[in-house]
Amino acid sequence: MTDQRADGRAVDAAFNRVLGAEAEARQAVAACRDAADARITAAEREARGIAKRAERRIRAAHRIADRGIQRGLEALAADAAADETATEPDAALVDALAAALAAELTGGQP
C-alpha cells in the first residue's frame, strides 16, 4: 500500500511539474507576444515618420520645379516679347534654363 501511495505522490508531483512548465510557457509566449506588439507599434510609428518626411521633401521638390518652370516661362515670354519675329525660343537659352532647373532640383551648380 505504501508503494501505491508513493507512486501516487510521484505521479502528482510529475503532473504538478508539467502544469508549472505549461504555465511558464504560457507566460513566456505572452511576454513574447507583448514584445512583438511593441516592436510592431514602434516600427509603424517610424514608418509614418519616414513617409511624412518623404512627402515634405517631395512637396519641396515640386515647389522648386514649379518655380524653375515659371521662371523659364517668364524668360521665354520676355524673349518673345523682345523679339516679335522669333518663332522658336533660343536653343542656348532653353539649354541654360534646363541646366539651371536641373541644378536647382539636385542642389548642384548650373
Tab-separated table of C-alpha atoms in Angstrom:
chain	number	residue	atom	x	y	z
A	1	MET	CA	0.000	0.000	0.000
A	2	THR	CA	2.815	2.386	0.772
A	3	ASP	CA	4.249	1.778	-2.655
A	4	GLN	CA	0.957	2.811	-4.229
A	5	ARG	CA	0.860	5.993	-2.161
A	6	ALA	CA	4.465	6.777	-3.079
A	7	ASP	CA	3.695	6.121	-6.725
A	8	GLY	CA	0.612	8.369	-6.480
A	9	ARG	CA	2.655	11.161	-4.908
A	10	ALA	CA	5.310	10.787	-7.609
A	11	VAL	CA	2.643	10.981	-10.313
A	12	ASP	CA	1.063	14.027	-8.628
A	13	ALA	CA	4.480	15.693	-8.415
A	14	ALA	CA	5.127	14.953	-12.088
A	15	PHE	CA	1.737	16.431	-13.056
A	16	ASN	CA	2.462	19.495	-10.954
A	17	ARG	CA	5.822	19.949	-12.713
A	18	VAL	CA	4.136	19.624	-16.117
A	19	LEU	CA	1.413	22.105	-15.129
A	20	GLY	CA	4.055	24.506	-13.817
A	21	ALA	CA	6.062	24.213	-17.023
A	22	GLU	CA	2.916	24.837	-19.090
A	23	ALA	CA	2.127	27.945	-17.042
A	24	GLU	CA	5.682	29.246	-17.517
A	25	ALA	CA	5.459	28.552	-21.252
A	26	ARG	CA	2.148	30.473	-21.494
A	27	GLN	CA	3.729	33.397	-19.663
A	28	ALA	CA	6.767	33.316	-21.937
A	29	VAL	CA	4.559	33.246	-25.043
A	30	ALA	CA	2.502	36.164	-23.700
A	31	ALA	CA	5.670	38.135	-22.978
A	32	CYS	CA	6.965	37.436	-26.494
A	33	ARG	CA	3.621	38.488	-27.964
A	34	ASP	CA	3.720	41.737	-25.966
A	35	ALA	CA	7.298	42.430	-27.066
A	36	ALA	CA	6.385	41.753	-30.710
A	37	ASP	CA	3.371	44.065	-30.460
A	38	ALA	CA	5.598	46.802	-29.022
A	39	ARG	CA	8.131	46.363	-31.830
A	40	ILE	CA	5.405	46.457	-34.474
A	41	THR	CA	3.927	49.606	-32.961
A	42	ALA	CA	7.347	51.284	-32.883
A	43	ALA	CA	8.085	50.225	-36.475
A	44	GLU	CA	4.724	51.546	-37.672
A	45	ARG	CA	5.371	54.864	-35.903
A	46	GLU	CA	8.818	55.090	-37.507
A	47	ALA	CA	7.392	54.236	-40.938
A	48	ARG	CA	4.794	57.009	-40.590
A	49	GLY	CA	7.573	59.460	-39.719
A	50	ILE	CA	9.611	58.400	-42.746
A	51	ALA	CA	6.573	58.743	-45.011
A	52	LYS	CA	5.844	62.232	-43.658
A	53	ARG	CA	9.447	63.354	-44.232
A	54	ALA	CA	9.430	61.907	-47.739
A	55	GLU	CA	6.160	63.688	-48.519
A	56	ARG	CA	7.599	67.003	-47.288
A	57	ARG	CA	10.677	66.524	-49.457
A	58	ILE	CA	8.572	65.661	-52.495
A	59	ARG	CA	6.418	68.772	-51.984
A	60	ALA	CA	9.570	70.888	-51.650
A	61	ALA	CA	10.992	69.416	-54.863
A	62	HIS	CA	7.718	70.173	-56.643
A	63	ARG	CA	7.785	73.771	-55.410
A	64	ILE	CA	11.364	74.170	-56.622
A	65	ALA	CA	10.468	72.679	-60.005
A	66	ASP	CA	7.370	74.857	-60.303
A	67	ARG	CA	9.402	78.000	-59.567
A	68	GLY	CA	12.029	76.991	-62.117
A	69	ILE	CA	9.405	76.301	-64.755
A	70	GLN	CA	7.701	79.615	-64.020
A	71	ARG	CA	10.992	81.493	-64.349
A	72	GLY	CA	11.717	79.683	-67.587
A	73	LEU	CA	8.295	80.531	-68.993
A	74	GLU	CA	8.690	84.147	-67.952
A	75	ALA	CA	12.116	84.318	-69.599
A	76	LEU	CA	10.732	82.779	-72.770
A	77	ALA	CA	7.800	85.206	-72.754
A	78	ALA	CA	10.155	88.154	-72.213
A	79	ASP	CA	12.400	86.933	-75.023
A	80	ALA	CA	9.397	86.533	-77.337
A	81	ALA	CA	8.105	89.965	-76.424
A	82	ALA	CA	11.532	91.498	-77.138
A	83	ASP	CA	11.748	89.825	-80.500
A	84	GLU	CA	8.319	89.513	-82.113
A	85	THR	CA	9.850	87.933	-85.196
A	86	ALA	CA	11.212	84.946	-83.282
A	87	THR	CA	9.083	81.846	-83.754
A	88	GLU	CA	11.208	79.459	-81.712
A	89	PRO	CA	12.964	80.042	-78.404
A	90	ASP	CA	16.714	80.401	-78.446
A	91	ALA	CA	18.188	76.907	-78.087
A	92	ALA	CA	21.040	78.176	-75.906
A	93	LEU	CA	18.539	79.875	-73.569
A	94	VAL	CA	16.452	76.712	-73.317
A	95	ASP	CA	19.593	74.680	-72.559
A	96	ALA	CA	20.705	77.197	-69.934
A	97	LEU	CA	17.269	77.196	-68.310
A	98	ALA	CA	17.121	73.394	-68.296
A	99	ALA	CA	20.600	73.223	-66.738
A	100	ALA	CA	19.650	75.813	-64.104
A	101	LEU	CA	16.467	73.904	-63.264
A	102	ALA	CA	18.328	70.598	-63.037
A	103	ALA	CA	20.934	72.171	-60.777
A	104	GLU	CA	18.257	73.673	-58.564
A	105	LEU	CA	16.456	70.345	-58.255
A	106	THR	CA	19.612	68.414	-57.450
A	107	GLY	CA	21.333	71.061	-55.372
A	108	GLY	CA	24.223	71.311	-57.838
A	109	GLN	CA	25.713	74.198	-59.768
A	110	PRO	CA	24.323	75.214	-63.194
